[in-house]
XYZ file of C-alpha atoms in Angstrom:
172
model
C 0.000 0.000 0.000
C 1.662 3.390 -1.378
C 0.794 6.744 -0.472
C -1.826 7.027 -3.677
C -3.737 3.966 -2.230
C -4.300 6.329 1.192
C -5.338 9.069 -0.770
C -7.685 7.318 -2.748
C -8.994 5.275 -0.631
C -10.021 8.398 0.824
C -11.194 9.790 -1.856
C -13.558 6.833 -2.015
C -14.531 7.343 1.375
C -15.287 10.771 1.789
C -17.848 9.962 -1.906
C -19.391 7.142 0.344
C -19.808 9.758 3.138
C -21.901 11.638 0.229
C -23.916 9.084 -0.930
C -24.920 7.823 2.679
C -26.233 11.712 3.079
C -28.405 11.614 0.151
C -30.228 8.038 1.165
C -28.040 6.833 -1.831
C -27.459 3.573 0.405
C -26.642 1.353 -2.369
C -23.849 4.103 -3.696
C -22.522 4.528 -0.541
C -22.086 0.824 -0.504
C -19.547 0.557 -2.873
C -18.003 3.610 -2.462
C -17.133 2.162 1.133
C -16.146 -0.998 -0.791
C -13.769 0.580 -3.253
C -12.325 2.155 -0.036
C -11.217 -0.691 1.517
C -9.925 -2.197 -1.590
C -7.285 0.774 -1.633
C -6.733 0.418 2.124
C -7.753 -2.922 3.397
C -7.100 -1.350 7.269
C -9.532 1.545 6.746
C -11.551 1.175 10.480
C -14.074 3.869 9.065
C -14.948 2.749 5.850
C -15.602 -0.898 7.439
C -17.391 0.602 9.999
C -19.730 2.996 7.938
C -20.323 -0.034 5.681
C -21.249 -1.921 8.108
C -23.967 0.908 8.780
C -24.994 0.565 5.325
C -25.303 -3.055 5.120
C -27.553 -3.194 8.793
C -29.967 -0.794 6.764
C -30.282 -2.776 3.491
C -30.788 -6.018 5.848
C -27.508 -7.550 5.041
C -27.035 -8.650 8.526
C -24.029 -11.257 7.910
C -22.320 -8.845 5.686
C -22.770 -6.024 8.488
C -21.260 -8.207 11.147
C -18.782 -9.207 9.363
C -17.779 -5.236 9.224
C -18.349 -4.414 12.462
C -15.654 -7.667 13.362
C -13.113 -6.303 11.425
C -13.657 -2.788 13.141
C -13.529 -4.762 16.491
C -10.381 -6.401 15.388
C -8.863 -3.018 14.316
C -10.088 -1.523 17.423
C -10.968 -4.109 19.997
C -12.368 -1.632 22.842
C -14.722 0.265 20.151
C -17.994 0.313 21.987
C -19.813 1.486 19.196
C -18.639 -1.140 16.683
C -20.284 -3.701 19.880
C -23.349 -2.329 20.079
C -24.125 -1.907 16.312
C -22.869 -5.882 16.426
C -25.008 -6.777 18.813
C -27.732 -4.889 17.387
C -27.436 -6.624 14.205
C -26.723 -10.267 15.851
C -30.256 -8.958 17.694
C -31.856 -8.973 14.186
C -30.889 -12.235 13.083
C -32.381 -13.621 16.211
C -29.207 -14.458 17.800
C -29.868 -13.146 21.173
C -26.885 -14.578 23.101
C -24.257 -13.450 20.794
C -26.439 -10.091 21.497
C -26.058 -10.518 24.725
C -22.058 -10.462 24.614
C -21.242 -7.691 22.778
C -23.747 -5.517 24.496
C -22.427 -6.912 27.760
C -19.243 -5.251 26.730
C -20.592 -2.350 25.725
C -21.180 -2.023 29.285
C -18.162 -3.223 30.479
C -16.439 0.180 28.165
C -19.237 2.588 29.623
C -21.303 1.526 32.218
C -23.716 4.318 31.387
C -25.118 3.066 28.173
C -28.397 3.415 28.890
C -29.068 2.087 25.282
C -26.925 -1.058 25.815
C -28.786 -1.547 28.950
C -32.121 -1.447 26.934
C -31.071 -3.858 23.934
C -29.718 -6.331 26.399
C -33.144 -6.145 28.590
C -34.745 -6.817 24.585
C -32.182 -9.483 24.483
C -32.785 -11.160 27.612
C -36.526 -11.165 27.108
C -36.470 -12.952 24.354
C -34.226 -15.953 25.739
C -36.855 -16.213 28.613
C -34.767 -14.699 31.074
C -37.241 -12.091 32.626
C -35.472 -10.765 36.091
C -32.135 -9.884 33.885
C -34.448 -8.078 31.678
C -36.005 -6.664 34.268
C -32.966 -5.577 36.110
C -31.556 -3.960 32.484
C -34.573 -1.962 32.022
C -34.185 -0.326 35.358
C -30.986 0.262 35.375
C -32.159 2.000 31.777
C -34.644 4.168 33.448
C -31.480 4.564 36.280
C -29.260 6.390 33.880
C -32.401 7.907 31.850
C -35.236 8.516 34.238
C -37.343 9.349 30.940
C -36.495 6.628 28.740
C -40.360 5.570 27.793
C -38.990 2.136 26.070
C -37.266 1.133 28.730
C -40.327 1.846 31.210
C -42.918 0.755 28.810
C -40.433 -2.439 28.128
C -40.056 -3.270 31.889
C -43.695 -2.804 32.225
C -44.696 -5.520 30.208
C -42.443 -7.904 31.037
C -43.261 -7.117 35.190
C -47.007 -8.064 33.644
C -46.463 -11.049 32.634
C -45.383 -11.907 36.428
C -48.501 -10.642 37.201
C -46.510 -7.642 39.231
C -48.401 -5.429 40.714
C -45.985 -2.511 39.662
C -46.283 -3.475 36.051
C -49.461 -1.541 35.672
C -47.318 1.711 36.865
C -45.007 1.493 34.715
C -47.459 1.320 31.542
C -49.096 4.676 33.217
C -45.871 6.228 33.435
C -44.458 5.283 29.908
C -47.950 6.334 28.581
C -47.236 10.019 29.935
């Protein structure tokens, strides 16, 4: 990789950066991809196309961008959470888990990792860690209606008295 390859990878970057503005999702796509073709350790173009790819559905393609960001850059929180996000969408709810898990482990005040591991949790059947995520949600964001409307129906299902509360006070 020379000096040219740098700049145009750039080049090819910053046009992806362009096309991602104007919805042109599909552009952006390969802009991102000629990118990394000129600089195959380009963190930012991997990452951004991983963005891309999570909103035209191609959920194996955008985890397998938001690994190589994580390799790059193995304490990137971000890169975790859109992973787990994604690994979320494909119905793989413990790999979800994990890298939202670190998410918290980099900033324990994620009140969005929180929430997405609470979805997370839910869905494997394990209620009081869902529970326990949505309220430490509503913790670090008193007025985070998902998270309250969230814990709120899972309490219900427990038949918990509070559950009913918490649908009145997300409904606010």
């Amino acid at each position: 990789m020379n000096l040219n390859d740098l700049e145009t990878s750039k080049i090819f970057f910053e046009e992806g950066n362009k096309k991602f503005d104007l919805d042109n999702l599909q552009g952006a796509l390969n802009e991102y991809s000629k990118s990394i073709q000129f600089n195959p350790n380009n963190v930012d173009a991997y990452f951004n196309r991983g963005a891309v790819r999570f909103e035209l559905n191609l959920f194996n393609d955008a985890i397998s961008d938001f690994s190589k960001v994580i390799y790059f850059s193995p304490r990137n929180e971000i890169a975790f959470f859109k992973r787990g996000e994604t690994y979320f969408q494909l119905k793989d709810y413990y790999s979800a888990i994990d890298d939202l898990t670190k998410v918290i482990f980099f900033n324990s005040e994620s009140e969005d990792a929180y929430f997405k591991r609470g979805l997370a949790k839910s869905k494997i059947g394990n209620f009081q860690g869902s529970i326990d995520d949505f309220s430490k949600a509503i913790e670090i964001n008193s007025r985070f209606v998902e998270a309250i409307y969230s814990r709120g129906l899972v309490k219900k299902k427990f038949s918990d008295n509070s559950a009913e509360d918490d649908l009145k006070e997300a409904l606010k």
